[in-house]
GROMACS .gro file of C-alpha atoms in nm:
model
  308
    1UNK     CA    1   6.414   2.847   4.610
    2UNK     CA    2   6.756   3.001   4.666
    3UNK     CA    3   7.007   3.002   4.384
    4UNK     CA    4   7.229   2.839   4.581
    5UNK     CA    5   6.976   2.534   4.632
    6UNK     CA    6   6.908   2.514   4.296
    7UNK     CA    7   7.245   2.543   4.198
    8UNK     CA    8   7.311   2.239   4.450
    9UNK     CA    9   6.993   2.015   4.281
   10UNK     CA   10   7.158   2.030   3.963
   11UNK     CA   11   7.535   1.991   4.079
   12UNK     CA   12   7.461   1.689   4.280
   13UNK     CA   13   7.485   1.468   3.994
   14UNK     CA   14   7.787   1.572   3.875
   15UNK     CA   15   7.935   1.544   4.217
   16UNK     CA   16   7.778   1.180   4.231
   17UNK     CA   17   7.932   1.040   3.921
   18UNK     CA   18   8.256   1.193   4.047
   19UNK     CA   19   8.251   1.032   4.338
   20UNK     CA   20   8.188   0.690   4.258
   21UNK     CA   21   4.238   0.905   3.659
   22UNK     CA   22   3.975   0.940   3.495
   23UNK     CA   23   3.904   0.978   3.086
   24UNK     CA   24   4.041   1.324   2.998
   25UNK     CA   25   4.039   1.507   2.709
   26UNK     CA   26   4.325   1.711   2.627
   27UNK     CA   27   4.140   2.083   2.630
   28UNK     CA   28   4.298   2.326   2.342
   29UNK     CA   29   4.581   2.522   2.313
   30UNK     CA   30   4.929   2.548   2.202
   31UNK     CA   31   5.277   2.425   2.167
   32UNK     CA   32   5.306   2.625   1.804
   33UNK     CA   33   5.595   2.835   1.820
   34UNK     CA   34   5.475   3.212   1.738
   35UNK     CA   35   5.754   3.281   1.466
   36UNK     CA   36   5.591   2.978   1.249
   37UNK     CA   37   5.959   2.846   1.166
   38UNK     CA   38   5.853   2.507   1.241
   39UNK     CA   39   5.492   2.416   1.291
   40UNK     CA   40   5.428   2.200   1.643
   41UNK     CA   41   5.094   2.079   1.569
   42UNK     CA   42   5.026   1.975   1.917
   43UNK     CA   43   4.688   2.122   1.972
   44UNK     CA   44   4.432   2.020   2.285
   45UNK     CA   45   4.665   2.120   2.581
   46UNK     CA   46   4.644   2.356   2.844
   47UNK     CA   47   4.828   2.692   2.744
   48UNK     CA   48   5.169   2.694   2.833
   49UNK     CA   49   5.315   2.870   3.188
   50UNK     CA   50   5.471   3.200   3.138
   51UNK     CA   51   5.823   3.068   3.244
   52UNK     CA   52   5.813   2.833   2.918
   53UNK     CA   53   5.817   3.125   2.722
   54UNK     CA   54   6.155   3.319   2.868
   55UNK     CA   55   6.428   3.359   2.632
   56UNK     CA   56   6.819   3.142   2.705
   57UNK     CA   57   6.977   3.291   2.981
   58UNK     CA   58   7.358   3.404   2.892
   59UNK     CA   59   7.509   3.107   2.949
   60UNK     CA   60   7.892   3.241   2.805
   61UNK     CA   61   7.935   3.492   3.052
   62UNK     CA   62   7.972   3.173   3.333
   63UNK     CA   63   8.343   3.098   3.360
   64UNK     CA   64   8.403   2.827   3.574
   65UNK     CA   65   8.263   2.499   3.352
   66UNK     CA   66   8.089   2.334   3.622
   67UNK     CA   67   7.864   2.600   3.721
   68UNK     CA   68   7.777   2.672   3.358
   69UNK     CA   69   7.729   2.291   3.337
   70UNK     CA   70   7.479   2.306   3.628
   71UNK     CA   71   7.335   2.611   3.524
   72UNK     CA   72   7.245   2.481   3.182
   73UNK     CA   73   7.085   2.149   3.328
   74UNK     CA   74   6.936   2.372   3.563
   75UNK     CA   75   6.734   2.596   3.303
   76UNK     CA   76   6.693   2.305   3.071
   77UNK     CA   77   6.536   2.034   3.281
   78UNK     CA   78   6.209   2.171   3.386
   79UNK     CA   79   6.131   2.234   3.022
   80UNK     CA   80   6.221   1.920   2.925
   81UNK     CA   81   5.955   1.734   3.174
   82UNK     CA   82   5.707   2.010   3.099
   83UNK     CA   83   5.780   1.893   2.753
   84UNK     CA   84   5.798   1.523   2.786
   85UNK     CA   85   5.454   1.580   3.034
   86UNK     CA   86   5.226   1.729   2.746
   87UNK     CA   87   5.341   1.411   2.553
   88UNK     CA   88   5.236   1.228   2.781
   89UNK     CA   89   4.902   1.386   2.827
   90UNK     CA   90   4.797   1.327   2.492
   91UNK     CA   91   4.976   0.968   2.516
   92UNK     CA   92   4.723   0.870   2.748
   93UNK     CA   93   4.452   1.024   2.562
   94UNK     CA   94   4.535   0.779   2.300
   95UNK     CA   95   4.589   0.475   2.431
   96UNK     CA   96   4.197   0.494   2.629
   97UNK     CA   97   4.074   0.607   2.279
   98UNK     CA   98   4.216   0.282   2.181
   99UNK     CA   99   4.032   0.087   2.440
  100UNK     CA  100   3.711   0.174   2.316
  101UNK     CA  101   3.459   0.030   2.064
  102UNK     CA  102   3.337   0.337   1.920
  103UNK     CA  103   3.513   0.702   1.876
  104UNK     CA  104   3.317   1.028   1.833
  105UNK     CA  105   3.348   1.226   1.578
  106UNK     CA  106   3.520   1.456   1.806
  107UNK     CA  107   3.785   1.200   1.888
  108UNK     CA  108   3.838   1.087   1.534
  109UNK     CA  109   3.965   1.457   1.456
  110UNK     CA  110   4.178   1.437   1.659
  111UNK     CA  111   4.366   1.112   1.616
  112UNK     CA  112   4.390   1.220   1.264
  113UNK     CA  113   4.515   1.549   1.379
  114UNK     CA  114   4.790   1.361   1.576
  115UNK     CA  115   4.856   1.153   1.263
  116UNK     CA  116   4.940   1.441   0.996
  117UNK     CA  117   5.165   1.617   1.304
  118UNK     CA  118   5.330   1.279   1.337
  119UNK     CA  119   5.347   1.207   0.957
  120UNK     CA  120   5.141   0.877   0.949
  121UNK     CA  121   5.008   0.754   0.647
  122UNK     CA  122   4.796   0.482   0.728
  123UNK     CA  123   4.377   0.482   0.710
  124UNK     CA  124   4.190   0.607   1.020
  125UNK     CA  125   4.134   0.389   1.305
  126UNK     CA  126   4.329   0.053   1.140
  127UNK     CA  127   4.523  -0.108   1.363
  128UNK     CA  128   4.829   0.008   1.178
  129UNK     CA  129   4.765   0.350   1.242
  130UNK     CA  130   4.715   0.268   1.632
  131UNK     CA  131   5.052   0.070   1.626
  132UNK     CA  132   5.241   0.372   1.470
  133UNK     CA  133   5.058   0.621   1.695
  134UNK     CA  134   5.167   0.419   2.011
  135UNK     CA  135   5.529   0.408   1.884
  136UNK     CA  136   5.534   0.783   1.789
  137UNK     CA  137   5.338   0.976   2.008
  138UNK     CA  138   5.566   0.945   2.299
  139UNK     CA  139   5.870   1.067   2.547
  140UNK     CA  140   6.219   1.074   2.449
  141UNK     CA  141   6.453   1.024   2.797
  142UNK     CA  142   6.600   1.334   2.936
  143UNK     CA  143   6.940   1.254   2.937
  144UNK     CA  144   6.933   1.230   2.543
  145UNK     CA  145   6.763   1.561   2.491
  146UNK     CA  146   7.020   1.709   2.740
  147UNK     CA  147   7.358   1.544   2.591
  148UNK     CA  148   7.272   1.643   2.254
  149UNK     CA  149   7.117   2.005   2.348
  150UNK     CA  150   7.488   2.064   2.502
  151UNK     CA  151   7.645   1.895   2.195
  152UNK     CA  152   7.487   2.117   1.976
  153UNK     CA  153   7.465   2.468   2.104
  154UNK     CA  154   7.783   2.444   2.268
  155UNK     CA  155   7.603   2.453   2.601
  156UNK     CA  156   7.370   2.766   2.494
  157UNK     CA  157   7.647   2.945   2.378
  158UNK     CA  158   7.631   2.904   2.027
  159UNK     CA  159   7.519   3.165   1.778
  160UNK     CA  160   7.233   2.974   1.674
  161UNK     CA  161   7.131   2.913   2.082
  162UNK     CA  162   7.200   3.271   2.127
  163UNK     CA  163   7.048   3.424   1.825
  164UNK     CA  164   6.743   3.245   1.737
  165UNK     CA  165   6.661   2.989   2.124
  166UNK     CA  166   6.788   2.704   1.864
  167UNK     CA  167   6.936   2.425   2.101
  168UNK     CA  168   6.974   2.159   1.841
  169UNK     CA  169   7.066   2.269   1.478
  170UNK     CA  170   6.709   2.242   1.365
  171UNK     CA  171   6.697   2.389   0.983
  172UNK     CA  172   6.362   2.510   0.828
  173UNK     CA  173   6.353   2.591   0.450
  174UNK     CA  174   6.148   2.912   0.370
  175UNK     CA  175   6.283   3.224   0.298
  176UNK     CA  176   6.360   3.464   0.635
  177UNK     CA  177   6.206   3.155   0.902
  178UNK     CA  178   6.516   3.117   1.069
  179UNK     CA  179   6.950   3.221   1.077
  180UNK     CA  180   7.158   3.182   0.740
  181UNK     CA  181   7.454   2.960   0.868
  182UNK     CA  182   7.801   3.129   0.789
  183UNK     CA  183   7.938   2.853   0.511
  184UNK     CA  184   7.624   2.717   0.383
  185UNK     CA  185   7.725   2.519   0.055
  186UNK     CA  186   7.627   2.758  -0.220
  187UNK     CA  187   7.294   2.660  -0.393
  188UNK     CA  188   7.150   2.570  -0.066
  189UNK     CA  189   6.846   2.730   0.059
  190UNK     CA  190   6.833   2.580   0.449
  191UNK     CA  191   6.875   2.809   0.731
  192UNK     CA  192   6.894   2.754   1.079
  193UNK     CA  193   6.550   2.809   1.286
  194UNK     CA  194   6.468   3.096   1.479
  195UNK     CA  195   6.192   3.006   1.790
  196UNK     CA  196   6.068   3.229   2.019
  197UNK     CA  197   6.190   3.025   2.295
  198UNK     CA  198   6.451   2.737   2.420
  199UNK     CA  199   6.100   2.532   2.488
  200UNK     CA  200   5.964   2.565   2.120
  201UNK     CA  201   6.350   2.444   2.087
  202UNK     CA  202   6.294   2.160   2.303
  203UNK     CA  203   5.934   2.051   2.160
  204UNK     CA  204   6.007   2.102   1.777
  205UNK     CA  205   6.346   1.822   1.858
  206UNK     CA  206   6.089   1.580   2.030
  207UNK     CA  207   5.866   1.647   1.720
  208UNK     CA  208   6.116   1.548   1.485
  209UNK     CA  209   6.295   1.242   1.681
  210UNK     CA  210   5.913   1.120   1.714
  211UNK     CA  211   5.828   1.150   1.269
  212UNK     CA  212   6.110   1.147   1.066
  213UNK     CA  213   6.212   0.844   0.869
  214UNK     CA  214   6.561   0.880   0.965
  215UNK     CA  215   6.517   0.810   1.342
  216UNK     CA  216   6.274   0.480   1.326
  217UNK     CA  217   6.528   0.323   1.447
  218UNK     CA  218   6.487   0.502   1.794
  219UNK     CA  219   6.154   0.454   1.770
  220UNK     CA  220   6.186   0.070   1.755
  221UNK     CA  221   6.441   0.089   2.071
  222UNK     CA  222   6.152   0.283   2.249
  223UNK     CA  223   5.827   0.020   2.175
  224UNK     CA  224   6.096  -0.244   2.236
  225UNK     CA  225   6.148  -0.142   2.599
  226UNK     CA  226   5.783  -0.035   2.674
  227UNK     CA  227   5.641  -0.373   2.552
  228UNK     CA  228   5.875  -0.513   2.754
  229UNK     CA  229   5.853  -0.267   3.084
  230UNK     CA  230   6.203  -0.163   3.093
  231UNK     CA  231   6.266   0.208   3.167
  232UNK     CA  232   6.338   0.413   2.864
  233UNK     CA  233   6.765   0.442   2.822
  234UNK     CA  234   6.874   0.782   2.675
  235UNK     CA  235   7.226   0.560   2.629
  236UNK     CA  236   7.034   0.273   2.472
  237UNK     CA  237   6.808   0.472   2.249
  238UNK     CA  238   7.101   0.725   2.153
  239UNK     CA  239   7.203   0.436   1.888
  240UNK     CA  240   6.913   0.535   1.673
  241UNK     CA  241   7.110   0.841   1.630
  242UNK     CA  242   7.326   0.781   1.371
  243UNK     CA  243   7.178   1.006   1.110
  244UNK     CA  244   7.182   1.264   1.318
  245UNK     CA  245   7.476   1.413   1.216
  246UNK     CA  246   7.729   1.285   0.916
  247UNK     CA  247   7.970   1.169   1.159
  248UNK     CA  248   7.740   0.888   1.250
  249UNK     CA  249   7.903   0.627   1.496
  250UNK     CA  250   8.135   0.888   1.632
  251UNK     CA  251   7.852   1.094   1.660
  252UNK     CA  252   7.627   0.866   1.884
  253UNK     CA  253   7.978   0.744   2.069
  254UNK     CA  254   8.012   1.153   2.165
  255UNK     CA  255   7.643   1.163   2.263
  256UNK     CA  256   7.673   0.871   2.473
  257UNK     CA  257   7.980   0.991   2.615
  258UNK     CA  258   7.856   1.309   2.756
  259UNK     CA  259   7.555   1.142   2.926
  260UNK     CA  260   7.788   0.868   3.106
  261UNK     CA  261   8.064   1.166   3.181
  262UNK     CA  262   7.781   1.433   3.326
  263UNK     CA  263   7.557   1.153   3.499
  264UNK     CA  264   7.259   1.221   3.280
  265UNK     CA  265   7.083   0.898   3.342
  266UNK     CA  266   7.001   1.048   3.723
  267UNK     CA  267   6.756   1.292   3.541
  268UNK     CA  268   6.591   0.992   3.371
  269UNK     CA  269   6.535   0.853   3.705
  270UNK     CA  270   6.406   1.166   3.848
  271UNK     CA  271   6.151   1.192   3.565
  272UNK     CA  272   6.020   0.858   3.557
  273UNK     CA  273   5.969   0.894   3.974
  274UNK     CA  274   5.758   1.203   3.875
  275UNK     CA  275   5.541   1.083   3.654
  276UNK     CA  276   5.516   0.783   3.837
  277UNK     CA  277   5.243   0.559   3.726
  278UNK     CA  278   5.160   0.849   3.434
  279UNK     CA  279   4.867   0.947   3.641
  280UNK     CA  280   4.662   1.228   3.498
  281UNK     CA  281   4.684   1.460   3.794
  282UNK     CA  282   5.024   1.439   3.843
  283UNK     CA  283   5.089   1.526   3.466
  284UNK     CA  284   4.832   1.806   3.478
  285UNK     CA  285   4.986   1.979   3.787
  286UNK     CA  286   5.340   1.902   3.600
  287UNK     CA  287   5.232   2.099   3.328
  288UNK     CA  288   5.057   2.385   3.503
  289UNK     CA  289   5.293   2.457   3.773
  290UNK     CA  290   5.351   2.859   3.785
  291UNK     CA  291   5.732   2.810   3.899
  292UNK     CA  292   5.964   2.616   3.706
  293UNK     CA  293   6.169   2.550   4.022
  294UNK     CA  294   5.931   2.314   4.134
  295UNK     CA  295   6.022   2.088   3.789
  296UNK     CA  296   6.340   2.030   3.942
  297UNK     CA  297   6.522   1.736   4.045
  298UNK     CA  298   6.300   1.636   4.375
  299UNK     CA  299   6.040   1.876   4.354
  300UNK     CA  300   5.762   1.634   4.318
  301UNK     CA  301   5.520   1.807   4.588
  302UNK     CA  302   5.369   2.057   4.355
  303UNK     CA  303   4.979   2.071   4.474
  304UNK     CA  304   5.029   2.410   4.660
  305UNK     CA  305   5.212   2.564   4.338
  306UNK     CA  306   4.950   2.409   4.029
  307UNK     CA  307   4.678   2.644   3.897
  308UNK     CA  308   4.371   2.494   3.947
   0.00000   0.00000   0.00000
C-alpha cells in the first residue's frame, strides 16, 4: 500500500466528522513483554508477527497536526485489532469450554491460568468464576484505547512514549523495570514502564482495564451491552474511567471529547465489521497477517496475506 493510501484510510475520518468454526484451542505462545516490566500472562496464542514488535515511529518530527493525527491512528490501529483479536481468540475458547459438561485436565489449566492473569478469586469451574471470566476476558472498543493512548503520550511524543514504547502512563514498582518520572513525590518507589514495544503498550492497558478493582465499573458497562447485543461504546464505557487519573470527571469529559472531536467511533465500526460474527478464521488470519497494512480501516480481504 502506498503511503499516500494509507495516509488517506486514516484521514478519512477526520475529514468525515468535519464535514458533517470449529472447537479450537488456543496453541502456545506469547504476549509477555521481553523486558518483564509488566507480566502479560496471555499464554496459548500463536507467536506474534514481526511488525508487532517495531519500536514508535518519531511521531514529533510531523509538523502539520493532522498528518501526525493520521499518522498516529495509522500506526496504532492495526495493533490495537491484533490486540483486541487475541482476546478474542481466547474469548471464544472460553465461552465453548463453558458449554461443556466435562473439562480436561488440560482445559482446567488453563481457565485457571486465565484466572490468576485476570486476578479472579473465585473456586475453579463455579459459576462465579465463569461469570467473572465472561466479564473480564474481553475487548475494550478502539476508540477508547486510541483517545486515551493520544491523551497520554501526547500523541507518541512524550518522553515516556519515546523512551520506554509507554503509550499510557503504566507504572511498575521494582527497582530499574521501567523510567523514573522527573517529580516523583519523594518516598515513592513507582516508575514509569519500559516495554519493548508500543504493542506490549497496548496489551499490558487492555490487561489492566480488564483486572483491576478500580475499573469494574467498565466492566459492568461492557456485560451490560453484550447481554443485551448492543455494540460496545468507547464513549459509553469511557465513564468507568474515572479513576483513571485524579482529575476524574474532567478526565473522562477530555477522553470523551477527543473521541467525538477525531471521529473515533468509525474505528469501532470498522472493527466490529472485521470480526464480524467472531468467527475463528477470520480472527486467526487477523492475528497472523504478515503486513500490518492489511489491519487497516477496510482491509478485511486478508486470505492471500495470512500465514497458513
Amino acid at each position: 500500500m502506498s503511503a499516500g493510501k494509507r495516509a488517506l484510510l486514516l484521514i478519512l475520518p477526520l475529514i468525515a466528522f468535519a464535514i458533517g468454526g470449529g472447537f479450537y484451542v488456543p496453541v502456545p505462545n506469547s504476549d509477555f513483554d521481553t523486558n518483564g516490566s509488566i507480566a502479560l500472562a496471555s499464554k496459548d496464542l500463536p507467536r506474534l508477527p514481526d511488525w508487532a514488535r517495531e519500536p514508535l515511529p518519531d511521531f514529533s518530527q510531523i509538523r502539520d497536526t493532522t498528518e501526525k493525527k493520521a499518522a498516529f491512528f495509522s500506526f496504532l490501529y492495526p495493533r490495537i485489532v491484533l490486540a483486541n483479536s487475541r482476546v478474542l481468540i481466547e474469548r471464544n475458547y472460553m465461552m465453548q469450554l463453558r458449554q461443556k459438561s466435562s473439562l480436561t485436565a488440560r482445559e482446567k489449566k488453563w481457565l485457571q491460568g486465565q484466572a490468576d492473569r485476570l486476578k479472579i478469586d473465585a473456586a475453579p469451574g463455579s459459576e462465579e468464576q465463569w461469570q467473572l471470566l465472561e466479564k473480564r476476558l474481553d475487548v475494550i472498543p478502539p476508540s477508547l484505547i486510541m483517545a486515551q493512548a493520544a491523551n497520554e503520550s501526547a500523541w507518541g511524543t512524550s518522553r515516556f512514549a519515546r523512551k520506554g514504547n509507554n503509550l499510557f502512563g503504566q507504572w511498575c514498582f521494582s527497582t530499574g523495570c521501567g523510567l523514573v518520572p522527573k517529580h516523583r513525590v519523594e518516598g515513592a518507589n513507582h516508575e514509569v514502564a519500559r516495554f519493548s514495544s508500543p504493542y506490549g503498550s497496548i496489551r499490558a492497558y487492555i490487561q489492566n482495564l480488564n483486572r483491576h478493582a478500580t475499573y469494574q465499573s467498565l466492566r459492568e458497562i461492557r456485560i451490560q451491552d453484550r447481554e443485551q447485543q448492543r455494540p460496545l461504546s468507547g464513549i459509553e464505557m469511557a465513564q468507568g474511567l474515572l479513576g483513571y487519573s485524579e482529575r476524574g470527571k474532567e478526565y473522562v469529559k477530555e477522553i470523551r471529547g477527543m473521541i467525538h472531536y477525531n471521529n473515533l467511533e468509525f474505528y469501532d465500526d470498522d472493527f466490529r465489521a472485521t470480526v464480524k460474527d467472531h468467527n475463528l478464521a477470520t480472527l486467526q488470519q487477523l492475528v497472523s497477517t504478515r503486513s500490518e497494512d492489511r489491519l487497516l480501516p477496510g482491509n478485511t480481504a486478508l486470505s492471500d496475506n495470512a500465514e497458513g
